[in-house]
Amino acid sequence: MATEPLPLQKTESADPGPAGAPEDSVPAAGSTGEPLVRFDKVVKRYGDHVVLDQLDFTVDRGEHVTLIGPSGSGKTTILRLLMTLEKVSDGVIWVNGSPLSHVRTPGGALKPAGEKQLRESRKKIGMVFQQFNLFPN
């Protein structure tokens, strides 16, 4: 059974963040005023199966974002792309105004990043799953 893609929707957060955390404690976006995260026409394919098709969305400074959808709708794929655990098939993911999985050539064009650049990107971002086992308990 094929799963229909769901549109991404932004909602206002009722949670102001940790108590006493100043707004300035959120990492600043790039100096150009870029969003913290921007998916720009991102496509992800596994063989002939298109999982994400021309996905565009941004996450601005201070926003809290939740991905909600049925199994198979692309939530984990989005996170794996953001973590550079998967490579985009097409499009670009930007973080703080810099391409996450691409590098700029001397002429300014973008080309897919090599493994060395991807390792550097992975050092700067992380995620913890809902069911996590960071520490034995």
mmCIF file of N, CA and C in Angstrom:
data_model
loop_
_atom_site.group_PDB
_atom_site.id
_atom_site.type_symbol
_atom_site.label_atom_id
_atom_site.label_comp_id
_atom_site.label_asym_id
_atom_site.label_seq_id
_atom_site.Cartn_x
_atom_site.Cartn_y
_atom_site.Cartn_z
ATOM 1 N N MET A 1 0.835 -1.159 0.000
ATOM 2 C CA MET A 1 0.000 0.000 0.000
ATOM 3 C C MET A 1 0.892 1.239 0.000
ATOM 4 N N ALA A 2 0.708 2.135 -0.943
ATOM 5 C CA ALA A 2 1.491 3.363 -1.031
ATOM 6 C C ALA A 2 0.976 4.379 -0.023
ATOM 7 N N THR A 3 1.896 5.089 0.573
ATOM 8 C CA THR A 3 1.532 6.126 1.529
ATOM 9 C C THR A 3 1.590 7.473 0.836
ATOM 10 N N GLU A 4 0.519 8.231 0.920
ATOM 11 C CA GLU A 4 0.491 9.560 0.327
ATOM 12 C C GLU A 4 1.336 10.508 1.168
ATOM 13 N N PRO A 5 2.149 11.364 0.517
ATOM 14 C CA PRO A 5 2.921 12.326 1.291
ATOM 15 C C PRO A 5 1.997 13.326 1.969
ATOM 16 N N LEU A 6 2.389 13.740 3.150
ATOM 17 C CA LEU A 6 1.616 14.721 3.894
ATOM 18 C C LEU A 6 2.272 16.086 3.771
ATOM 19 N N PRO A 7 1.485 17.145 3.658
ATOM 20 C CA PRO A 7 2.091 18.474 3.605
ATOM 21 C C PRO A 7 2.664 18.838 4.970
ATOM 22 N N LEU A 8 3.800 19.543 4.953
ATOM 23 C CA LEU A 8 4.379 20.017 6.202
ATOM 24 C C LEU A 8 3.623 21.250 6.644
ATOM 25 N N GLN A 9 3.320 21.326 7.905
ATOM 26 C CA GLN A 9 2.625 22.485 8.449
ATOM 27 C C GLN A 9 3.372 22.977 9.667
ATOM 28 N N LYS A 10 3.546 24.294 9.748
ATOM 29 C CA LYS A 10 4.154 24.886 10.930
ATOM 30 C C LYS A 10 3.053 25.265 11.892
ATOM 31 N N THR A 11 3.295 25.021 13.162
ATOM 32 C CA THR A 11 2.332 25.410 14.187
ATOM 33 C C THR A 11 3.050 26.247 15.224
ATOM 34 N N GLU A 12 2.303 27.068 15.902
ATOM 35 C CA GLU A 12 2.874 27.873 16.977
ATOM 36 C C GLU A 12 3.124 26.974 18.175
ATOM 37 N N SER A 13 4.260 27.126 18.801
ATOM 38 C CA SER A 13 4.589 26.332 19.976
ATOM 39 C C SER A 13 4.056 27.013 21.225
ATOM 40 N N ALA A 14 3.397 26.245 22.068
ATOM 41 C CA ALA A 14 2.943 26.772 23.349
ATOM 42 C C ALA A 14 4.070 26.701 24.373
ATOM 43 N N ASP A 15 5.139 25.993 24.051
ATOM 44 C CA ASP A 15 6.262 25.824 24.961
ATOM 45 C C ASP A 15 7.289 26.908 24.708
ATOM 46 N N PRO A 16 7.534 27.812 25.654
ATOM 47 C CA PRO A 16 8.502 28.879 25.434
ATOM 48 C C PRO A 16 9.937 28.409 25.541
ATOM 49 N N GLY A 17 10.170 27.146 25.846
ATOM 50 C CA GLY A 17 11.525 26.634 25.986
ATOM 51 C C GLY A 17 11.860 26.443 27.455
ATOM 52 N N PRO A 18 13.107 26.056 27.749
ATOM 53 C CA PRO A 18 13.497 25.821 29.133
ATOM 54 C C PRO A 18 13.312 27.077 29.982
ATOM 55 N N ALA A 19 12.875 26.894 31.218
ATOM 56 C CA ALA A 19 12.660 28.029 32.114
ATOM 57 C C ALA A 19 13.956 28.797 32.300
ATOM 58 N N GLY A 20 13.876 30.094 32.140
ATOM 59 C CA GLY A 20 15.026 30.957 32.343
ATOM 60 C C GLY A 20 15.998 30.985 31.183
ATOM 61 N N ALA A 21 15.738 30.249 30.114
ATOM 62 C CA ALA A 21 16.653 30.249 28.971
ATOM 63 C C ALA A 21 16.424 31.509 28.157
ATOM 64 N N PRO A 22 17.436 32.359 28.037
ATOM 65 C CA PRO A 22 17.252 33.570 27.239
ATOM 66 C C PRO A 22 17.104 33.221 25.772
ATOM 67 N N GLU A 23 16.366 34.051 25.052
ATOM 68 C CA GLU A 23 16.166 33.829 23.615
ATOM 69 C C GLU A 23 17.506 33.759 22.901
ATOM 70 N N ASP A 24 18.504 34.516 23.398
ATOM 71 C CA ASP A 24 19.813 34.530 22.756
ATOM 72 C C ASP A 24 20.557 33.211 22.915
ATOM 73 N N SER A 25 20.054 32.280 23.761
ATOM 74 C CA SER A 25 20.748 31.014 23.946
ATOM 75 C C SER A 25 20.567 30.086 22.755
ATOM 76 N N VAL A 26 19.626 30.407 21.877
ATOM 77 C CA VAL A 26 19.429 29.617 20.667
ATOM 78 C C VAL A 26 20.509 30.019 19.677
ATOM 79 N N PRO A 27 21.211 29.061 19.051
ATOM 80 C CA PRO A 27 22.268 29.430 18.114
ATOM 81 C C PRO A 27 21.745 30.354 17.027
ATOM 82 N N ALA A 28 22.523 31.352 16.712
ATOM 83 C CA ALA A 28 22.119 32.327 15.700
ATOM 84 C C ALA A 28 22.219 31.733 14.313
ATOM 85 N N ALA A 29 21.360 32.184 13.428
ATOM 86 C CA ALA A 29 21.427 31.786 12.025
ATOM 87 C C ALA A 29 22.655 32.427 11.400
ATOM 88 N N GLY A 30 22.943 32.051 10.174
ATOM 89 C CA GLY A 30 24.065 32.636 9.463
ATOM 90 C C GLY A 30 23.947 34.145 9.401
ATOM 91 N N SER A 31 25.065 34.805 9.177
ATOM 92 C CA SER A 31 25.083 36.267 9.197
ATOM 93 C C SER A 31 24.201 36.876 8.115
ATOM 94 N N THR A 32 23.791 36.103 7.139
ATOM 95 C CA THR A 32 22.949 36.633 6.067
ATOM 96 C C THR A 32 21.473 36.595 6.425
ATOM 97 N N GLY A 33 21.148 36.179 7.646
ATOM 98 C CA GLY A 33 19.747 36.089 8.045
ATOM 99 C C GLY A 33 19.066 34.839 7.522
ATOM 100 N N GLU A 34 19.837 33.882 7.077
ATOM 101 C CA GLU A 34 19.287 32.619 6.577
ATOM 102 C C GLU A 34 18.600 31.860 7.703
ATOM 103 N N PRO A 35 17.643 30.996 7.373
ATOM 104 C CA PRO A 35 17.056 30.120 8.396
ATOM 105 C C PRO A 35 18.126 29.178 8.950
ATOM 106 N N LEU A 36 17.882 28.618 10.103
ATOM 107 C CA LEU A 36 18.821 27.639 10.657
ATOM 108 C C LEU A 36 18.908 26.413 9.761
ATOM 109 N N VAL A 37 17.751 25.919 9.305
ATOM 110 C CA VAL A 37 17.707 24.754 8.416
ATOM 111 C C VAL A 37 16.792 25.082 7.250
ATOM 112 N N ARG A 38 17.244 24.740 6.048
ATOM 113 C CA ARG A 38 16.391 24.931 4.868
ATOM 114 C C ARG A 38 16.557 23.736 3.940
ATOM 115 N N PHE A 39 15.450 23.069 3.644
ATOM 116 C CA PHE A 39 15.425 22.015 2.629
ATOM 117 C C PHE A 39 14.982 22.686 1.339
ATOM 118 N N ASP A 40 15.808 22.613 0.309
ATOM 119 C CA ASP A 40 15.555 23.302 -0.953
ATOM 120 C C ASP A 40 15.379 22.280 -2.080
ATOM 121 N N LYS A 41 14.124 21.993 -2.408
ATOM 122 C CA LYS A 41 13.776 21.052 -3.482
ATOM 123 C C LYS A 41 14.466 19.693 -3.301
ATOM 124 N N VAL A 42 14.438 19.192 -2.072
ATOM 125 C CA VAL A 42 15.127 17.946 -1.737
ATOM 126 C C VAL A 42 14.330 16.747 -2.235
ATOM 127 N N VAL A 43 15.035 15.873 -2.928
ATOM 128 C CA VAL A 43 14.473 14.618 -3.433
ATOM 129 C C VAL A 43 15.299 13.486 -2.837
ATOM 130 N N LYS A 44 14.616 12.442 -2.389
ATOM 131 C CA LYS A 44 15.304 11.233 -1.942
ATOM 132 C C LYS A 44 14.635 10.042 -2.591
ATOM 133 N N ARG A 45 15.438 9.258 -3.293
ATOM 134 C CA ARG A 45 14.959 8.050 -3.964
ATOM 135 C C ARG A 45 15.717 6.847 -3.413
ATOM 136 N N TYR A 46 15.011 5.749 -3.340
ATOM 137 C CA TYR A 46 15.629 4.447 -3.097
ATOM 138 C C TYR A 46 15.293 3.632 -4.331
ATOM 139 N N GLY A 47 16.236 3.526 -5.244
ATOM 140 C CA GLY A 47 15.948 2.884 -6.527
ATOM 141 C C GLY A 47 14.925 3.708 -7.280
ATOM 142 N N ASP A 48 13.846 3.082 -7.722
ATOM 143 C CA ASP A 48 12.780 3.787 -8.437
ATOM 144 C C ASP A 48 11.746 4.403 -7.496
ATOM 145 N N HIS A 49 11.849 4.111 -6.204
ATOM 146 C CA HIS A 49 10.857 4.591 -5.230
ATOM 147 C C HIS A 49 11.245 5.987 -4.727
ATOM 148 N N VAL A 50 10.400 6.979 -4.999
ATOM 149 C CA VAL A 50 10.646 8.349 -4.539
ATOM 150 C C VAL A 50 10.011 8.512 -3.162
ATOM 151 N N VAL A 51 10.836 8.786 -2.156
ATOM 152 C CA VAL A 51 10.354 8.941 -0.785
ATOM 153 C C VAL A 51 10.041 10.405 -0.495
ATOM 154 N N LEU A 52 10.931 11.297 -0.888
ATOM 155 C CA LEU A 52 10.712 12.741 -0.758
ATOM 156 C C LEU A 52 10.797 13.343 -2.150
ATOM 157 N N ASP A 53 9.834 14.165 -2.503
ATOM 158 C CA ASP A 53 9.761 14.711 -3.859
ATOM 159 C C ASP A 53 9.683 16.231 -3.822
ATOM 160 N N GLN A 54 10.812 16.885 -4.082
ATOM 161 C CA GLN A 54 10.884 18.352 -4.140
ATOM 162 C C GLN A 54 10.478 18.992 -2.805
ATOM 163 N N LEU A 55 10.990 18.461 -1.695
ATOM 164 C CA LEU A 55 10.630 18.951 -0.363
ATOM 165 C C LEU A 55 11.272 20.303 -0.095
ATOM 166 N N ASP A 56 10.454 21.288 0.230
ATOM 167 C CA ASP A 56 10.899 22.627 0.608
ATOM 168 C C ASP A 56 10.351 22.946 1.988
ATOM 169 N N PHE A 57 11.215 23.279 2.934
ATOM 170 C CA PHE A 57 10.750 23.832 4.208
ATOM 171 C C PHE A 57 11.921 24.482 4.929
ATOM 172 N N THR A 58 11.593 25.369 5.862
ATOM 173 C CA THR A 58 12.622 26.036 6.645
ATOM 174 C C THR A 58 12.308 25.894 8.128
ATOM 175 N N VAL A 59 13.360 25.969 8.914
ATOM 176 C CA VAL A 59 13.245 26.043 10.367
ATOM 177 C C VAL A 59 14.017 27.290 10.769
ATOM 178 N N ASP A 60 13.302 28.257 11.323
ATOM 179 C CA ASP A 60 13.912 29.521 11.704
ATOM 180 C C ASP A 60 14.453 29.470 13.125
ATOM 181 N N ARG A 61 15.302 30.423 13.432
ATOM 182 C CA ARG A 61 15.895 30.552 14.758
ATOM 183 C C ARG A 61 14.791 30.576 15.817
ATOM 184 N N GLY A 62 14.950 29.735 16.840
ATOM 185 C CA GLY A 62 14.014 29.710 17.951
ATOM 186 C C GLY A 62 12.768 28.873 17.727
ATOM 187 N N GLU A 63 12.583 28.336 16.517
ATOM 188 C CA GLU A 63 11.399 27.512 16.248
ATOM 189 C C GLU A 63 11.563 26.114 16.826
ATOM 190 N N HIS A 64 10.453 25.540 17.225
ATOM 191 C CA HIS A 64 10.387 24.136 17.629
ATOM 192 C C HIS A 64 9.573 23.438 16.549
ATOM 193 N N VAL A 65 10.115 22.370 15.980
ATOM 194 C CA VAL A 65 9.453 21.686 14.873
ATOM 195 C C VAL A 65 9.203 20.231 15.249
ATOM 196 N N THR A 66 8.019 19.760 14.916
ATOM 197 C CA THR A 66 7.654 18.366 15.128
ATOM 198 C C THR A 66 7.235 17.774 13.797
ATOM 199 N N LEU A 67 7.773 16.616 13.462
ATOM 200 C CA LEU A 67 7.362 15.906 12.254
ATOM 201 C C LEU A 67 6.365 14.837 12.665
ATOM 202 N N ILE A 68 5.170 14.922 12.115
ATOM 203 C CA ILE A 68 4.107 13.977 12.445
ATOM 204 C C ILE A 68 3.577 13.383 11.152
ATOM 205 N N GLY A 69 3.394 12.090 11.122
ATOM 206 C CA GLY A 69 2.829 11.448 9.946
ATOM 207 C C GLY A 69 2.813 9.948 10.127
ATOM 208 N N PRO A 70 2.106 9.262 9.246
ATOM 209 C CA PRO A 70 2.028 7.805 9.353
ATOM 210 C C PRO A 70 3.360 7.148 8.998
ATOM 211 N N SER A 71 3.471 5.901 9.346
ATOM 212 C CA SER A 71 4.642 5.119 8.994
ATOM 213 C C SER A 71 4.846 5.173 7.483
ATOM 214 N N GLY A 72 6.081 5.422 7.074
ATOM 215 C CA GLY A 72 6.390 5.453 5.649
ATOM 216 C C GLY A 72 6.204 6.802 4.994
ATOM 217 N N SER A 73 5.911 7.847 5.774
ATOM 218 C CA SER A 73 5.663 9.159 5.166
ATOM 219 C C SER A 73 6.924 9.997 4.988
ATOM 220 N N GLY A 74 8.085 9.528 5.480
ATOM 221 C CA GLY A 74 9.341 10.229 5.234
ATOM 222 C C GLY A 74 9.953 10.930 6.437
ATOM 223 N N LYS A 75 9.376 10.791 7.618
ATOM 224 C CA LYS A 75 9.891 11.476 8.810
ATOM 225 C C LYS A 75 11.332 11.060 9.120
ATOM 226 N N THR A 76 11.576 9.782 9.206
ATOM 227 C CA THR A 76 12.912 9.289 9.518
ATOM 228 C C THR A 76 13.881 9.622 8.397
ATOM 229 N N THR A 77 13.424 9.571 7.165
ATOM 230 C CA THR A 77 14.286 9.924 6.034
ATOM 231 C C THR A 77 14.742 11.371 6.141
ATOM 232 N N ILE A 78 13.838 12.279 6.513
ATOM 233 C CA ILE A 78 14.209 13.687 6.688
ATOM 234 C C ILE A 78 15.305 13.809 7.744
ATOM 235 N N LEU A 79 15.143 13.126 8.874
ATOM 236 C CA LEU A 79 16.154 13.184 9.934
ATOM 237 C C LEU A 79 17.469 12.563 9.488
ATOM 238 N N ARG A 80 17.413 11.458 8.780
ATOM 239 C CA ARG A 80 18.640 10.812 8.302
ATOM 240 C C ARG A 80 19.373 11.692 7.297
ATOM 241 N N LEU A 81 18.625 12.417 6.469
ATOM 242 C CA LEU A 81 19.254 13.358 5.541
ATOM 243 C C LEU A 81 19.901 14.509 6.303
ATOM 244 N N LEU A 82 19.205 15.022 7.309
ATOM 245 C CA LEU A 82 19.735 16.122 8.106
ATOM 246 C C LEU A 82 20.991 15.706 8.865
ATOM 247 N N MET A 83 21.052 14.447 9.272
ATOM 248 C CA MET A 83 22.228 13.917 9.966
ATOM 249 C C MET A 83 23.337 13.498 8.995
ATOM 250 N N THR A 84 23.104 13.602 7.712
ATOM 251 C CA THR A 84 23.993 13.155 6.632
ATOM 252 C C THR A 84 24.267 11.655 6.698
ATOM 253 N N LEU A 85 23.317 10.901 7.255
ATOM 254 C CA LEU A 85 23.422 9.443 7.242
ATOM 255 C C LEU A 85 22.945 8.885 5.910
ATOM 256 N N GLU A 86 22.213 9.690 5.168
ATOM 257 C CA GLU A 86 21.766 9.371 3.807
ATOM 258 C C GLU A 86 22.154 10.550 2.926
ATOM 259 N N LYS A 87 22.358 10.290 1.657
ATOM 260 C CA LYS A 87 22.658 11.365 0.709
ATOM 261 C C LYS A 87 21.393 11.750 -0.042
ATOM 262 N N VAL A 88 21.230 13.054 -0.282
ATOM 263 C CA VAL A 88 20.084 13.506 -1.062
ATOM 264 C C VAL A 88 20.257 13.031 -2.498
ATOM 265 N N SER A 89 19.149 12.710 -3.154
ATOM 266 C CA SER A 89 19.201 12.340 -4.566
ATOM 267 C C SER A 89 19.262 13.588 -5.428
ATOM 268 N N ASP A 90 18.614 14.655 -4.960
ATOM 269 C CA ASP A 90 18.612 15.937 -5.661
ATOM 270 C C ASP A 90 18.227 17.013 -4.660
ATOM 271 N N GLY A 91 18.575 18.250 -4.951
ATOM 272 C CA GLY A 91 18.273 19.353 -4.055
ATOM 273 C C GLY A 91 19.399 19.568 -3.053
ATOM 274 N N VAL A 92 19.212 20.547 -2.167
ATOM 275 C CA VAL A 92 20.252 20.918 -1.208
ATOM 276 C C VAL A 92 19.624 21.161 0.162
ATOM 277 N N ILE A 93 20.307 20.704 1.195
ATOM 278 C CA ILE A 93 19.941 21.013 2.573
ATOM 279 C C ILE A 93 20.958 22.029 3.082
ATOM 280 N N TRP A 94 20.442 23.135 3.630
ATOM 281 C CA TRP A 94 21.282 24.213 4.144
ATOM 282 C C TRP A 94 21.153 24.268 5.664
ATOM 283 N N VAL A 95 22.266 24.488 6.359
ATOM 284 C CA VAL A 95 22.267 24.700 7.806
ATOM 285 C C VAL A 95 23.099 25.949 8.076
ATOM 286 N N ASN A 96 22.485 26.933 8.741
ATOM 287 C CA ASN A 96 23.145 28.216 9.017
ATOM 288 C C ASN A 96 23.698 28.867 7.754
ATOM 289 N N GLY A 97 22.983 28.741 6.660
ATOM 290 C CA GLY A 97 23.386 29.393 5.420
ATOM 291 C C GLY A 97 24.445 28.662 4.624
ATOM 292 N N SER A 98 24.870 27.493 5.095
ATOM 293 C CA SER A 98 25.884 26.711 4.380
ATOM 294 C C SER A 98 25.276 25.397 3.915
ATOM 295 N N PRO A 99 25.678 24.927 2.734
ATOM 296 C CA PRO A 99 25.141 23.647 2.259
ATOM 297 C C PRO A 99 25.656 22.506 3.128
ATOM 298 N N LEU A 100 24.746 21.650 3.582
ATOM 299 C CA LEU A 100 25.102 20.571 4.500
ATOM 300 C C LEU A 100 25.800 19.415 3.794
ATOM 301 N N SER A 101 25.254 18.976 2.695
ATOM 302 C CA SER A 101 25.791 17.787 2.026
ATOM 303 C C SER A 101 26.431 18.125 0.683
ATOM 304 N N HIS A 102 26.740 19.404 0.500
ATOM 305 C CA HIS A 102 27.399 19.869 -0.714
ATOM 306 C C HIS A 102 28.547 20.803 -0.332
ATOM 307 N N VAL A 103 29.469 20.996 -1.246
ATOM 308 C CA VAL A 103 30.547 21.971 -1.068
ATOM 309 C C VAL A 103 30.551 22.894 -2.276
ATOM 310 N N ARG A 104 31.063 24.095 -2.066
ATOM 311 C CA ARG A 104 31.158 25.058 -3.165
ATOM 312 C C ARG A 104 32.474 24.851 -3.912
ATOM 313 N N THR A 105 32.382 24.898 -5.223
ATOM 314 C CA THR A 105 33.582 24.849 -6.052
ATOM 315 C C THR A 105 34.178 26.255 -6.078
ATOM 316 N N PRO A 106 35.425 26.421 -6.549
ATOM 317 C CA PRO A 106 36.000 27.765 -6.635
ATOM 318 C C PRO A 106 35.131 28.730 -7.453
ATOM 319 N N GLY A 107 34.361 28.223 -8.393
ATOM 320 C CA GLY A 107 33.477 29.065 -9.197
ATOM 321 C C GLY A 107 32.156 29.380 -8.511
ATOM 322 N N GLY A 108 31.921 28.803 -7.313
ATOM 323 C CA GLY A 108 30.698 29.085 -6.573
ATOM 324 C C GLY A 108 29.587 28.067 -6.773
ATOM 325 N N ALA A 109 29.770 27.132 -7.703
ATOM 326 C CA ALA A 109 28.750 26.099 -7.931
ATOM 327 C C ALA A 109 28.782 25.092 -6.779
ATOM 328 N N LEU A 110 27.694 24.362 -6.614
ATOM 329 C CA LEU A 110 27.621 23.340 -5.575
ATOM 330 C C LEU A 110 27.857 21.963 -6.169
ATOM 331 N N LYS A 111 28.618 21.144 -5.463
ATOM 332 C CA LYS A 111 28.798 19.744 -5.855
ATOM 333 C C LYS A 111 28.644 18.894 -4.601
ATOM 334 N N PRO A 112 28.240 17.635 -4.748
ATOM 335 C CA PRO A 112 28.075 16.775 -3.572
ATOM 336 C C PRO A 112 29.367 16.688 -2.762
ATOM 337 N N ALA A 113 29.227 16.712 -1.452
ATOM 338 C CA ALA A 113 30.377 16.646 -0.552
ATOM 339 C C ALA A 113 30.964 15.242 -0.545
ATOM 340 N N GLY A 114 32.237 15.177 -0.290
ATOM 341 C CA GLY A 114 32.908 13.898 -0.123
ATOM 342 C C GLY A 114 32.743 13.397 1.302
ATOM 343 N N GLU A 115 33.243 12.210 1.564
ATOM 344 C CA GLU A 115 33.088 11.598 2.891
ATOM 345 C C GLU A 115 33.743 12.441 3.986
ATOM 346 N N LYS A 116 34.870 13.073 3.703
ATOM 347 C CA LYS A 116 35.551 13.898 4.706
ATOM 348 C C LYS A 116 34.656 15.057 5.148
ATOM 349 N N GLN A 117 34.041 15.749 4.195
ATOM 350 C CA GLN A 117 33.159 16.867 4.525
ATOM 351 C C GLN A 117 31.920 16.382 5.279
ATOM 352 N N LEU A 118 31.390 15.220 4.890
ATOM 353 C CA LEU A 118 30.215 14.676 5.577
ATOM 354 C C LEU A 118 30.539 14.320 7.025
ATOM 355 N N ARG A 119 31.745 13.782 7.270
ATOM 356 C CA ARG A 119 32.153 13.470 8.646
ATOM 357 C C ARG A 119 32.203 14.741 9.489
ATOM 358 N N GLU A 120 32.718 15.827 8.906
ATOM 359 C CA GLU A 120 32.771 17.105 9.628
ATOM 360 C C GLU A 120 31.365 17.607 9.944
ATOM 361 N N SER A 121 30.444 17.452 9.006
ATOM 362 C CA SER A 121 29.059 17.873 9.246
ATOM 363 C C SER A 121 28.437 17.062 10.372
ATOM 364 N N ARG A 122 28.716 15.767 10.402
ATOM 365 C CA ARG A 122 28.130 14.883 11.420
ATOM 366 C C ARG A 122 28.587 15.249 12.831
ATOM 367 N N LYS A 123 29.767 15.843 12.958
ATOM 368 C CA LYS A 123 30.277 16.229 14.274
ATOM 369 C C LYS A 123 29.481 17.375 14.882
ATOM 370 N N LYS A 124 28.739 18.110 14.065
ATOM 371 C CA LYS A 124 28.084 19.334 14.519
ATOM 372 C C LYS A 124 26.592 19.194 14.771
ATOM 373 N N ILE A 125 26.044 18.008 14.570
ATOM 374 C CA ILE A 125 24.603 17.840 14.721
ATOM 375 C C ILE A 125 24.324 16.450 15.275
ATOM 376 N N GLY A 126 23.274 16.320 16.054
ATOM 377 C CA GLY A 126 22.949 15.026 16.629
ATOM 378 C C GLY A 126 21.460 14.898 16.878
ATOM 379 N N MET A 127 21.034 13.695 17.175
ATOM 380 C CA MET A 127 19.627 13.474 17.491
ATOM 381 C C MET A 127 19.526 12.326 18.478
ATOM 382 N N VAL A 128 18.460 12.364 19.259
ATOM 383 C CA VAL A 128 18.149 11.295 20.197
ATOM 384 C C VAL A 128 16.758 10.809 19.853
ATOM 385 N N PHE A 129 16.612 9.507 19.639
ATOM 386 C CA PHE A 129 15.324 8.943 19.265
ATOM 387 C C PHE A 129 14.385 8.891 20.469
ATOM 388 N N GLN A 130 13.112 8.767 20.192
ATOM 389 C CA GLN A 130 12.103 8.696 21.242
ATOM 390 C C GLN A 130 12.392 7.529 22.186
ATOM 391 N N GLN A 131 12.719 6.384 21.643
ATOM 392 C CA GLN A 131 13.115 5.221 22.438
ATOM 393 C C GLN A 131 14.635 5.156 22.391
ATOM 394 N N PHE A 132 15.305 5.719 23.383
ATOM 395 C CA PHE A 132 16.756 5.810 23.351
ATOM 396 C C PHE A 132 17.379 4.977 24.463
ATOM 397 N N ASN A 133 18.617 4.627 24.293
ATOM 398 C CA ASN A 133 19.368 3.856 25.281
ATOM 399 C C ASN A 133 20.741 4.490 25.450
ATOM 400 N N LEU A 134 20.757 5.756 25.870
ATOM 401 C CA LEU A 134 22.035 6.428 26.055
ATOM 402 C C LEU A 134 22.774 5.888 27.275
ATOM 403 N N PHE A 135 22.011 5.593 28.322
ATOM 404 C CA PHE A 135 22.603 5.106 29.560
ATOM 405 C C PHE A 135 21.809 3.900 30.049
ATOM 406 N N PRO A 136 22.490 2.909 30.633
ATOM 407 C CA PRO A 136 21.738 1.777 31.188
ATOM 408 C C PRO A 136 20.945 2.244 32.411
ATOM 409 N N ASN A 137 19.751 1.702 32.568
ATOM 410 C CA ASN A 137 18.961 2.059 33.753
ATOM 411 C C ASN A 137 18.136 0.881 34.218
#
